[in-house]
Coordinates of C-alpha atoms in Angstrom, one line a residue:
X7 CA -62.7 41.0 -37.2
X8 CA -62.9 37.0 -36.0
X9 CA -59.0 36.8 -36.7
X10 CA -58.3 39.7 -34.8
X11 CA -60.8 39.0 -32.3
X12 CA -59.5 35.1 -31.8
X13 CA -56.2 36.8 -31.6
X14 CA -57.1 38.5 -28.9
X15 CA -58.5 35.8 -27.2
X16 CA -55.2 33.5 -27.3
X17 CA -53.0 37.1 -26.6
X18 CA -55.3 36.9 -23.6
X19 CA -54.7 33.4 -22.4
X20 CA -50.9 33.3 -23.3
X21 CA -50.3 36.3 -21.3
X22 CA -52.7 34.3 -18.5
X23 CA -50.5 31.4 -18.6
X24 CA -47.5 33.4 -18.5
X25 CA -48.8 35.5 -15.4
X26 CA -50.1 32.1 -13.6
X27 CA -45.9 30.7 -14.4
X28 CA -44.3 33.8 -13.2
X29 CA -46.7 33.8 -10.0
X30 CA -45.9 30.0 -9.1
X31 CA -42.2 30.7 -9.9
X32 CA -42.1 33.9 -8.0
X33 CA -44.1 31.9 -5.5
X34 CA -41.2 29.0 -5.7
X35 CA -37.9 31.2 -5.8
X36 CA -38.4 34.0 -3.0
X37 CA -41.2 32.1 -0.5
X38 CA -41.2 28.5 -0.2
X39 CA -37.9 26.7 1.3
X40 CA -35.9 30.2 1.6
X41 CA -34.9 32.1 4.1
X42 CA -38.3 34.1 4.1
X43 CA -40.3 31.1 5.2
X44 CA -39.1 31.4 8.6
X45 CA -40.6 35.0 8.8
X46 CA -44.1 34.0 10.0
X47 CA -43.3 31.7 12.7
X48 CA -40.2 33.4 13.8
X49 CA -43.2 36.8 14.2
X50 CA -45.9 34.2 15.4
X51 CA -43.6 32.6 17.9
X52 CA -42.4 36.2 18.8
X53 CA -45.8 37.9 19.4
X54 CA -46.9 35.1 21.9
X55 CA -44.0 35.6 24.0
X56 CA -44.1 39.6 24.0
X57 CA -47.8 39.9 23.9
X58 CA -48.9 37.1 25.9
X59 CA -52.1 36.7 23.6
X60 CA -51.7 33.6 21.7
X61 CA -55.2 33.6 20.3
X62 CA -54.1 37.4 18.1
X63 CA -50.6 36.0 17.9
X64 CA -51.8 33.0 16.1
X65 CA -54.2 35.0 13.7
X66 CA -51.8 37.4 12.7
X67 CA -49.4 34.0 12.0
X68 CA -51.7 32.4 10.2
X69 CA -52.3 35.9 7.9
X70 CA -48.8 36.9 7.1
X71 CA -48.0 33.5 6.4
X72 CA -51.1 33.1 3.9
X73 CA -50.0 36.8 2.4
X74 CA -46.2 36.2 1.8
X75 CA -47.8 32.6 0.2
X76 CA -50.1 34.2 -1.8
X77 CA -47.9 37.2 -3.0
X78 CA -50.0 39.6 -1.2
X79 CA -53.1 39.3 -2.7
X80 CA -55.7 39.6 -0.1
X81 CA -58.2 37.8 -2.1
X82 CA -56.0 34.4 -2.6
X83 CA -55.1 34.7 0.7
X84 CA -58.2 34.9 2.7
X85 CA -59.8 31.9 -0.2
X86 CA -56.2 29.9 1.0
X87 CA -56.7 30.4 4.8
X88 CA -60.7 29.4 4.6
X89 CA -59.2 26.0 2.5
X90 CA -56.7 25.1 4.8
X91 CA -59.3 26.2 7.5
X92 CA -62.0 23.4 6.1
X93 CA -59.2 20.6 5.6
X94 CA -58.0 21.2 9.2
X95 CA -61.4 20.5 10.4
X96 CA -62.3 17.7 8.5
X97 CA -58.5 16.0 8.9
X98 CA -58.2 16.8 12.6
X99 CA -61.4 17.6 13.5
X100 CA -62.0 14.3 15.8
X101 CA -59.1 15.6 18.3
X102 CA -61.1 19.0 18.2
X103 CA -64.2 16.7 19.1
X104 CA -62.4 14.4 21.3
X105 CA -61.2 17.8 23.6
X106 CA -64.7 18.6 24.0
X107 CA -65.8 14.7 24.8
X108 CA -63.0 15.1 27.7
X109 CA -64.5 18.4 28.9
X110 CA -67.3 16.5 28.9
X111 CA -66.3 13.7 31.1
X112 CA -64.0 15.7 33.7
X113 CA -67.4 17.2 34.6
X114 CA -69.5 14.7 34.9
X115 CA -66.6 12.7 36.8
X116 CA -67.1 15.7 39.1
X117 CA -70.8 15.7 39.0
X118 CA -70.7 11.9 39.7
X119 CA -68.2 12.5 43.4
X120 CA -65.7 10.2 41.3
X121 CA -63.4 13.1 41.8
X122 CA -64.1 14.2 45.5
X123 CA -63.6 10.2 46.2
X124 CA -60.5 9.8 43.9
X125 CA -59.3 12.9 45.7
X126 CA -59.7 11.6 49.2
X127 CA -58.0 8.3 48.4
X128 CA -55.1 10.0 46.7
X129 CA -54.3 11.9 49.5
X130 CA -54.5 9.1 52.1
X131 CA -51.8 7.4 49.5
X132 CA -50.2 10.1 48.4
X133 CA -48.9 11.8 51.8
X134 CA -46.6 14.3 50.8
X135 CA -46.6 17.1 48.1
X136 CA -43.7 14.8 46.7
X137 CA -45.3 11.9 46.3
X138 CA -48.5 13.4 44.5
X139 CA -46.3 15.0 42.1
X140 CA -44.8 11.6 41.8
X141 CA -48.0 9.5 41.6
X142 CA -49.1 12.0 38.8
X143 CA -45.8 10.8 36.9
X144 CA -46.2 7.4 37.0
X145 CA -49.4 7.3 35.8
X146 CA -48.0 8.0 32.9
X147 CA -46.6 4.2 32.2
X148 CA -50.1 3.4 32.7
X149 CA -50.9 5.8 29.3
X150 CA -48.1 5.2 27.2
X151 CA -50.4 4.2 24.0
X152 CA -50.7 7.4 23.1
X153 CA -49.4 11.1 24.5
X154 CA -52.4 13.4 23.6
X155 CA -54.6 11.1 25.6
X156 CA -51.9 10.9 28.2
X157 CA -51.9 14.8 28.5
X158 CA -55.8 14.8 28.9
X159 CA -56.4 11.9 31.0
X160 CA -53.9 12.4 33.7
X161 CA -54.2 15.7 34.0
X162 CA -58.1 15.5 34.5
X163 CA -57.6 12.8 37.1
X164 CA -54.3 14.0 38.9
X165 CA -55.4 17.6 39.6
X166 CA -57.8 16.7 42.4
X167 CA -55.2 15.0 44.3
X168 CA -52.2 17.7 43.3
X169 CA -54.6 20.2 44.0
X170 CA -55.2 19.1 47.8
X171 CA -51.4 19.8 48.5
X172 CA -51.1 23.1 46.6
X173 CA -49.5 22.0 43.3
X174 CA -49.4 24.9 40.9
X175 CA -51.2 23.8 37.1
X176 CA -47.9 25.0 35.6
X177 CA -46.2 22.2 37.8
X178 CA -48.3 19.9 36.8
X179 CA -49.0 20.5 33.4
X180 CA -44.5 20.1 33.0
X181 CA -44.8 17.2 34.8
X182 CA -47.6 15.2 32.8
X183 CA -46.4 16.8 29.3
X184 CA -42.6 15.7 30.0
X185 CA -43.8 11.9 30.5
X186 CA -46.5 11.6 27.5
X187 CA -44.3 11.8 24.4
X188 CA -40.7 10.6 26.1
X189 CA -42.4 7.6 27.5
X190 CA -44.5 6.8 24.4
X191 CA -41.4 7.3 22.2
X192 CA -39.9 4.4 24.8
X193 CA -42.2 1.8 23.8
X194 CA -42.4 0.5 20.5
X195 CA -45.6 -0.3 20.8
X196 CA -47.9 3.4 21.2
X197 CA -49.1 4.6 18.5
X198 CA -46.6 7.4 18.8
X199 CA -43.6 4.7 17.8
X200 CA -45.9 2.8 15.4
X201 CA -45.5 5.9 13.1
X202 CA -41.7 6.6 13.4
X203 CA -41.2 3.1 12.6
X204 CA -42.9 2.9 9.5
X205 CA -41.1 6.1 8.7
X206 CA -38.0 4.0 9.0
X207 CA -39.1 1.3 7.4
X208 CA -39.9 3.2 4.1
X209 CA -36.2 5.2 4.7
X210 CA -34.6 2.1 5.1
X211 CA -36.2 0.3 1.3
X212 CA -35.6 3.5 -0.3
X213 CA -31.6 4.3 0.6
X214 CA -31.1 0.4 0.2
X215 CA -29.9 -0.1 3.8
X216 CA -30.1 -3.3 4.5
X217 CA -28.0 -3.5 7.7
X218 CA -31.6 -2.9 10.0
X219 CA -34.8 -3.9 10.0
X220 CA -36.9 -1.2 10.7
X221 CA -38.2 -2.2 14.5
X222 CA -34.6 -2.8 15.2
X223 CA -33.3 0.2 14.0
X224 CA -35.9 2.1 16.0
X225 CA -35.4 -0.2 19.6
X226 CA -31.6 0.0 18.8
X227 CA -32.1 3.9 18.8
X228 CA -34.0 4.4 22.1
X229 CA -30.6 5.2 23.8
X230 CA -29.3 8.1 21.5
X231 CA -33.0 9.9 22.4
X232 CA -30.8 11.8 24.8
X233 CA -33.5 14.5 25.4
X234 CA -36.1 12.1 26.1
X235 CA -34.4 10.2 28.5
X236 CA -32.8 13.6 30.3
X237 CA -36.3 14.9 30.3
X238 CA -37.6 12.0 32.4
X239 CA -34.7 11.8 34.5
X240 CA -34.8 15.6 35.3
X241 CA -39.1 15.7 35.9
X242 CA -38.9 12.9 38.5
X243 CA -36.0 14.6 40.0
X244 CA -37.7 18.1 39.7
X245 CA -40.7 16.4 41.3
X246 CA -39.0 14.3 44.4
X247 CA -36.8 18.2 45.2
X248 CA -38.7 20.5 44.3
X249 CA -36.6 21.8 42.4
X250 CA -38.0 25.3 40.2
X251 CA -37.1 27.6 38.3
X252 CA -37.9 31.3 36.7
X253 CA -41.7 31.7 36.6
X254 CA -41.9 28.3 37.9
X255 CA -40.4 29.7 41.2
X256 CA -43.1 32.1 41.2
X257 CA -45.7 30.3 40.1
X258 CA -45.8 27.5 43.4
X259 CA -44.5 30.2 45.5
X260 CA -48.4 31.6 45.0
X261 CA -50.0 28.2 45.0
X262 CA -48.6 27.5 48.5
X263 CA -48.3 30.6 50.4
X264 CA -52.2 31.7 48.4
X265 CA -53.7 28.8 47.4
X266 CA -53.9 30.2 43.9
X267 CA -53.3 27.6 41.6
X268 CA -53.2 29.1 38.0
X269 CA -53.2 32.9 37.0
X270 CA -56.2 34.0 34.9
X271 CA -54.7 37.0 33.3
X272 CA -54.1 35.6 30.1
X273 CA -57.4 34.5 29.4
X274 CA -59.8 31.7 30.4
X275 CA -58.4 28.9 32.0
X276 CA -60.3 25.3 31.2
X277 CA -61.8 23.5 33.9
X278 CA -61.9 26.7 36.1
X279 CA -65.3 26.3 36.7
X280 CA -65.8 22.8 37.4
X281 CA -65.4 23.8 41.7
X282 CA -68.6 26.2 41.0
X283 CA -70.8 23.1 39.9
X284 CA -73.1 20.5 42.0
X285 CA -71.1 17.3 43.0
X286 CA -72.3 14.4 44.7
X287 CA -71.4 13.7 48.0
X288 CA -71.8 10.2 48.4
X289 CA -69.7 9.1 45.3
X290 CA -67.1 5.9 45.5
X291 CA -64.0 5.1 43.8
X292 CA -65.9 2.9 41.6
X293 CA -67.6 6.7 40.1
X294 CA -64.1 7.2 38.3
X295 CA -62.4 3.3 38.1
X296 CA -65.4 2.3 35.8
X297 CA -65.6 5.2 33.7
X298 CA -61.4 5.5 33.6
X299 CA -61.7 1.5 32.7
X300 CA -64.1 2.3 30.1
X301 CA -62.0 5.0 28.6
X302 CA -59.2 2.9 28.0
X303 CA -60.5 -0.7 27.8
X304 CA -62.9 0.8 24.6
X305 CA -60.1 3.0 23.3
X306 CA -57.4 -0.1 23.0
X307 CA -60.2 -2.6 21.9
X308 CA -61.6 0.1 18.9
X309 CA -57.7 0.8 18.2
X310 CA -56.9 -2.7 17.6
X311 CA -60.0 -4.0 15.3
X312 CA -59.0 -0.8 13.8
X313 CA -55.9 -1.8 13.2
X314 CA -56.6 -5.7 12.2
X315 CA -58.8 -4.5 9.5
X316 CA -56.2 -3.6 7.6
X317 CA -55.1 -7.1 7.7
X318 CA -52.4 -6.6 10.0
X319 CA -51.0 -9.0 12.1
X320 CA -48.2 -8.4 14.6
X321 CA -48.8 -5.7 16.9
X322 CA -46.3 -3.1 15.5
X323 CA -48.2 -3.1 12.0
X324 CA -51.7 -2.9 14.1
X325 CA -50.6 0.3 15.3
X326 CA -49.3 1.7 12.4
X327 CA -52.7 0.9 10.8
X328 CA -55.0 1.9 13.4
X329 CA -56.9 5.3 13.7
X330 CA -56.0 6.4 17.6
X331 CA -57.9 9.7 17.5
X332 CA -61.3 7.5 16.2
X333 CA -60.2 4.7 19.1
X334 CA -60.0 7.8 21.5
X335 CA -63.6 9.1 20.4
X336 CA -65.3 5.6 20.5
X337 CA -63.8 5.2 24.4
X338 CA -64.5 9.2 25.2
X339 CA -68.4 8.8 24.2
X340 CA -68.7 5.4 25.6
X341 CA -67.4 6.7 28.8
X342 CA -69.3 9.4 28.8
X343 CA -72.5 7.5 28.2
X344 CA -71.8 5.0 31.2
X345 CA -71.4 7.9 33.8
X346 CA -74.7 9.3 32.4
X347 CA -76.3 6.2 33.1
X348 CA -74.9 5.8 36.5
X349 CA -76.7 9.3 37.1
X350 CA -79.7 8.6 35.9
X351 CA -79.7 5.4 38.1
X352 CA -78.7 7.7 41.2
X353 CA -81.5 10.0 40.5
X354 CA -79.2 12.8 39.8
X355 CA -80.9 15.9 39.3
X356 CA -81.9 16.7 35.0
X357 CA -81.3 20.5 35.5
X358 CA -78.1 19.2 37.1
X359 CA -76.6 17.0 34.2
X360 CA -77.4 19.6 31.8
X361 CA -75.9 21.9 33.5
X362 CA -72.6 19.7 33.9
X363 CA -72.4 19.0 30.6
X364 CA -72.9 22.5 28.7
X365 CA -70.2 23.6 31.5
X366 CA -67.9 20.7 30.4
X367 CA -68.5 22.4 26.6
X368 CA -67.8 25.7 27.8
X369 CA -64.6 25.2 29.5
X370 CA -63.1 23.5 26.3
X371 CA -63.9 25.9 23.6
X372 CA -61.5 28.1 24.0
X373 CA -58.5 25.9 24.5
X374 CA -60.3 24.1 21.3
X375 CA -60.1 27.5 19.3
X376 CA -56.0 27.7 20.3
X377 CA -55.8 23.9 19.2
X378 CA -57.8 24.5 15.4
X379 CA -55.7 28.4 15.1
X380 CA -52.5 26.1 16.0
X381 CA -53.1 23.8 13.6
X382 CA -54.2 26.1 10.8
X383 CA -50.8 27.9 11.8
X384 CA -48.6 24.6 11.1
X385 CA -50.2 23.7 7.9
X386 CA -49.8 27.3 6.4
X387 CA -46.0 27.7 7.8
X388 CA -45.8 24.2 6.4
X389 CA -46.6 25.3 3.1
X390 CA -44.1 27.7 2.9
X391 CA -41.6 24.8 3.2
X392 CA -39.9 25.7 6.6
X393 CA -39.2 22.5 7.1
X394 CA -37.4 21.9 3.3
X395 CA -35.3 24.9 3.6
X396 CA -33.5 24.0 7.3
X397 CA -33.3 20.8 5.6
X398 CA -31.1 21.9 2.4
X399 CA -28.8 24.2 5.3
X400 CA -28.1 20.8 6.4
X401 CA -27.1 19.1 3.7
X402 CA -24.7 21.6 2.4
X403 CA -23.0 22.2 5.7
X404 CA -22.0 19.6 7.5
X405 CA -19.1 17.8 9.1
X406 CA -19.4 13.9 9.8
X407 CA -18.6 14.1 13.5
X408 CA -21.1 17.2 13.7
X409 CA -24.3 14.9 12.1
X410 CA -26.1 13.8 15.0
X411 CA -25.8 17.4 16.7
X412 CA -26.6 19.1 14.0
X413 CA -29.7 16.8 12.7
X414 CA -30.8 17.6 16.7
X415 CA -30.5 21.2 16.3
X416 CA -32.4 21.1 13.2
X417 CA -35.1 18.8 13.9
X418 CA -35.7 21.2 17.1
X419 CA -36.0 24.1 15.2
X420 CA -38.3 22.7 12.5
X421 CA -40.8 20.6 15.0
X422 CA -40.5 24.5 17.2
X423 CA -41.8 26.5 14.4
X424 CA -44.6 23.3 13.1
X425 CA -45.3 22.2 16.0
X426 CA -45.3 18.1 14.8
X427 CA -43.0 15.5 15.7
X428 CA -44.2 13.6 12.8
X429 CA -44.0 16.3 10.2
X430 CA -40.5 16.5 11.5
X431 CA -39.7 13.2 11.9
X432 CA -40.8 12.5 8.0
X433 CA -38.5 15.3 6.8
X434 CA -35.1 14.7 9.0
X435 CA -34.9 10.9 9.0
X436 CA -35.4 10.5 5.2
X437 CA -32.7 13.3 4.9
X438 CA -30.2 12.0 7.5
X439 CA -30.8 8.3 5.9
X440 CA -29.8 9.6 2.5
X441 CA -26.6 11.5 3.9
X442 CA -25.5 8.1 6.0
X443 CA -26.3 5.7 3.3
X444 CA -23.7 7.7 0.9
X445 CA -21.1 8.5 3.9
X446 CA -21.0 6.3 6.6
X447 CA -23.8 4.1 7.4
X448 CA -23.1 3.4 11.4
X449 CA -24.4 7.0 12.1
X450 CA -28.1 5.7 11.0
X451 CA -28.8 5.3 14.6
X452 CA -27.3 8.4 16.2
X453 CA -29.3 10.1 13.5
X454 CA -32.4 8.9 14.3
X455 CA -32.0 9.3 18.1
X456 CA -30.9 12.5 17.3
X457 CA -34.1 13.5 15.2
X458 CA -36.2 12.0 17.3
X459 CA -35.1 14.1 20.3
X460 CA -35.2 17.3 18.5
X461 CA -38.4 17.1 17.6
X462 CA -39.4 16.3 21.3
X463 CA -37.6 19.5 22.2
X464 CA -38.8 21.7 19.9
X465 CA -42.6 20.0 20.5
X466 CA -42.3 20.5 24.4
X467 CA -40.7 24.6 24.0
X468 CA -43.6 25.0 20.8
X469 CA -46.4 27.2 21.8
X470 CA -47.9 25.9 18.5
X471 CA -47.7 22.0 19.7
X472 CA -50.8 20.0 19.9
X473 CA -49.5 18.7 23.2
X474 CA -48.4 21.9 24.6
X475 CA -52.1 22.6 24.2
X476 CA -54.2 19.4 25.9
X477 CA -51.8 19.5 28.6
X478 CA -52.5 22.4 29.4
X479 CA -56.2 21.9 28.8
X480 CA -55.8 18.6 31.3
X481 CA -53.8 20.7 34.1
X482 CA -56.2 23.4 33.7
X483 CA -53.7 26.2 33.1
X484 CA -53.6 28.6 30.1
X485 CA -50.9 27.4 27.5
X486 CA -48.9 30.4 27.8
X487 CA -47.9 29.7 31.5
X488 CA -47.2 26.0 30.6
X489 CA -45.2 27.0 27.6
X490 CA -42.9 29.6 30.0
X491 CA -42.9 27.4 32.9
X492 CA -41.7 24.7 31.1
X493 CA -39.0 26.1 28.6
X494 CA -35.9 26.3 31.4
X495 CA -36.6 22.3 32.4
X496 CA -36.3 22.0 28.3
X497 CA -33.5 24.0 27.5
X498 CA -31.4 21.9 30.5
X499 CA -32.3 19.1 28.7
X500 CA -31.2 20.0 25.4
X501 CA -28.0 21.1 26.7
X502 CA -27.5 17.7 28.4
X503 CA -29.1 16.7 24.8
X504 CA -26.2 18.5 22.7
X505 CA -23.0 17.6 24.7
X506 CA -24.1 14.2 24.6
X507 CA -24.4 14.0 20.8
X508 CA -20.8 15.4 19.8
X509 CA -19.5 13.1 21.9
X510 CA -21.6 10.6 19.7
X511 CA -20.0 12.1 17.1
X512 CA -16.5 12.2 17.8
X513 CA -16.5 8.7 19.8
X514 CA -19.2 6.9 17.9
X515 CA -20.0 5.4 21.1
X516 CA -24.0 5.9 22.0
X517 CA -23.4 4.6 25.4
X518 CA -20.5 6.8 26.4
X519 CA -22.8 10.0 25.0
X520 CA -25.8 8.9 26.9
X521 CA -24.1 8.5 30.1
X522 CA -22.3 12.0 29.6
X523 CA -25.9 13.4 29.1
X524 CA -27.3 11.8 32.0
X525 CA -24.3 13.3 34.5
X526 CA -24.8 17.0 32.7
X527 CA -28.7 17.0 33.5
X528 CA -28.3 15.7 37.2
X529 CA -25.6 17.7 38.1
X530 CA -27.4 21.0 36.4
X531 CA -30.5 19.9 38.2
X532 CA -28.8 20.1 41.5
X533 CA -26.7 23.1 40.2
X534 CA -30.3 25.0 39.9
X535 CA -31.2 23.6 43.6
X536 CA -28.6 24.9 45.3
X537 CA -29.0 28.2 43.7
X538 CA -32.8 28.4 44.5
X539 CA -31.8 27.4 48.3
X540 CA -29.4 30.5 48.1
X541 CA -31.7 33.3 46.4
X542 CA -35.0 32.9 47.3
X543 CA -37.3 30.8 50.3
X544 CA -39.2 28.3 47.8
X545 CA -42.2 25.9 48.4
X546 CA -40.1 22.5 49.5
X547 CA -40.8 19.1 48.0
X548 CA -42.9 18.2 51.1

């Protein structure tokens, strides 16, 4: 009886180990980095546009991608979705906070007059409808260090002064979300660029390529990020014209001829209700300069000790070290607390501030529920290795002069259906390093301009990027509108994007591609104003 009953106990854990090796294989050969991994974001990315309800769309993402993970079992699936659920909020749970902090602070700036007074000046600089579409632009050199911050912060400040000469959220929200990422990726020195480069620099030891150093690689490589530099050109041109396009056309047609800023049809708009609350009406520019100062004085100085503590040194390796979502909550709460205690020195009303600030709360939470469904979204889709199977198309397809458009394409698709420019940019550039290092080692820098404005594009069309979120959370518009509103500006941009790179790739001359990219966006630009002139009366730049 023990020998048959032991035998029945190792029968019983053989057949479990073989069921637990057939399930990950199973799991391994028809789910992750096949063809059925794009399933769940192709349907996610699908519902959203035909359902206009992102916050289902997302849940039913998130779901199927858990169930085809899982092999259908309900059970496994739910306990997967709850762990990825947990590690979202305790890995990005500070930019979940930090939203909230901002809510925070764009009503109390309000509370405080800083707005009203901000307002008031901005229009007496800003005289045209133009020029405050162009002011909110070029405050964005001003918040290169980082683009979620950028999104937030200029958005929250801007929309007083855009809102005074009947600038649509959608418009803005483009606007401030096409110069937060392009510039940062401009700089070396955002936090943005600190990453990328210490991608390259662990590419660059691994294939052997010794012809760059990694921060020379990456400056050399600004140039080939066609779509970031046709994106800038076309927004500031877009801005000074006036030039719009599909629901974009409709969209400031309302906000001039109504005065209806934003549609409220899909769902709650944040920072909707900051006109209902109590505002002070003797407040001075120094109500928003010295909490704005605050912000960003406390956010660079906690980045940078921060960063030296890892015993950096030069700036570049400060950066890379650094925590810029922790900087961003130390200057957020010590904002915060300074306009408090400019209140409380005013003799603002109690009943008031509270009020203020479970209103600021309010008006975040559900752009904060979208931002953690987003990101639970990315890390299940990730895990069904989207980004691993585009990746092996590459590899087996390819012709040289192709690379750079095709490592575009690619990179679009992937950072489109993840929503990350990171997660992208750490699986293309390894791969396009590897497949230059063994063919031709020149195309390293094409490739990397080339991944890094793919992921751009598919981040700025992704209704699942983090940035597609908080700028629509700064410009007070729901995500959906900023998403549609923005895609045709994106799209001309990419086209500009892709000519540009094959003739990279049959001249192997960066310059020659980037000035061909440059002519196709301005002259499409203009193409699309003289074809709104012609079909319908539009708002003019002025």
């Amino acid at each position: 009886m023990i020998f048959f009953s032991q035998w029945n106990v190792n029968a019983y854990k053989v057949m479990m180990f073989l069921h637990d090796k057939l399930k990950n294989l199973l799991r391994r050969s028809f789910m992750e980095g096949t063809i059925f991994s794009l399933v769940p974001p192709i349907i996610t990315i699908a519902l959203i546009i035909l359902t206009k309800r992102l916050l289902t769309s997302l849940g039913i993402g998130i779901l199927l991608g858990a169930l085809l993970y899982n092999q259908w079992n309900v059970f496994d699936s739910v306990t997967n979705v709850i762990n990825i659920g947990v590690e979202v909020l305790l890995g990005d749970g500070k930019i979940l906070i930090f939203v909230i902090l901002i809510g925070i602070f764009s009503s109390l700036l309000y509370l405080s007059g800083g707005i009203n007074a901000f307002s008031v000046w901005g229009v007496k600089v800003a005289k045209t409808r133009a020029q405050s579409q162009v002011a909110a632009l070029l405050l964005g050199l001003f918040t290169w260090f980082d683009d979620a911050f950028s999104c937030l912060f200029r958005g929250t400040v801007m929309r007083s002064v855009t809102d005074k000469y009947n600038v649509s959220h959608s418009k803005l929200s483009y606007l401030i979300h096409s110069t937060s990422a392009p510039i940062a990726l401009l700089i070396p020195v955002s936090a943005l660029s600190a990453f990328i480069i210490s991608i390259i620099d662990g590419v660059l030891d691994s294939t052997h390529i010794t012809e760059y150093q990694a921060l020379e690689a990456f400056l050399i490589a600004i140039p080939a990020n066609f779509y970031t530099i046709t994106t800038i050109v076309l927004v500031f041109i877009v801005a000074i014209f006036g030039i719009n396009v599909g629901q974009m056309t409709r969209d400031e047609k309302r906000a001039t001829e109504k005065g209806i800023l934003f549609d409220t049809k899909h769902g709650k708009i944040p920072g909707a209700e900051e006109s209902t609350l109590p505002t002070r009406t003797n407040g001075t520019m120094m109500d928003i300069l010295l909490p704005v100062a605050t912000l960003i004085v406390v956010t660079i100085i906690a980045a940078v000790t921060i960063g030296t503590g890892e015993g950096s040194s030069s700036a570049i390796e400060v950066l890379k070290n650094t925590d810029i979502i922790t900087s961003l909550l130390y200057g957020g709460a010590t904002a915060n607390l300074l306009i408090l205690i400019r209140l409380v020195i005013s003799k603002t009303s109690t009943n008031h501030i509270s009020t203020t600030i479970i209103s600021g709360v309010k008006t975040t939470l559900p752009s904060v529920t979208i931002l953690f469904l987003a990101l639970v979204t990315a890390q299940v889709i990730s895990s069904l290795g989207v980004g691993q199977y585009l990746a092996s198309l590459i590899q087996g397809n390819m012709s040289i002069a192709f690379l750079p458009v095709i490592f575009f394409v690619f990179a679009a698709f992937i950072s489109y259906s993840i929503g990350s420019t990171l997660g992208t940019a750490g699986i293309m550039i390894p791969i396009g390093a590897e497949i230059v290092a063994a063919i031709d080692v020149t195309f390293l820098i094409a490739i990397i301009g080339a991944v890094l404005a793919g992921t751009v594009f598919g981040e700025h069309s992704s209704p699942l990027s983090d940035t597609t979120i908080l700028a629509s959370i700064g410009s007070s518009v729901h995500p959906i509108d900023h998403m549609m509103t923005q895609l045709p500006y994106a799209i001309l941009s990419s086209i500009s994007s892709i000519i540009g790179f094959l003739v990279v790739g049959f001249s192997k001359s960066i310059l020659l591609g980037l000035l061909i990219a440059l002519l196709v966006v301005v002259v499409g630009a203009f193409f699309l104003k003289n074809r709104q002139g012609k079909t319908e009366s539009v708002p003019k730049a002025d």
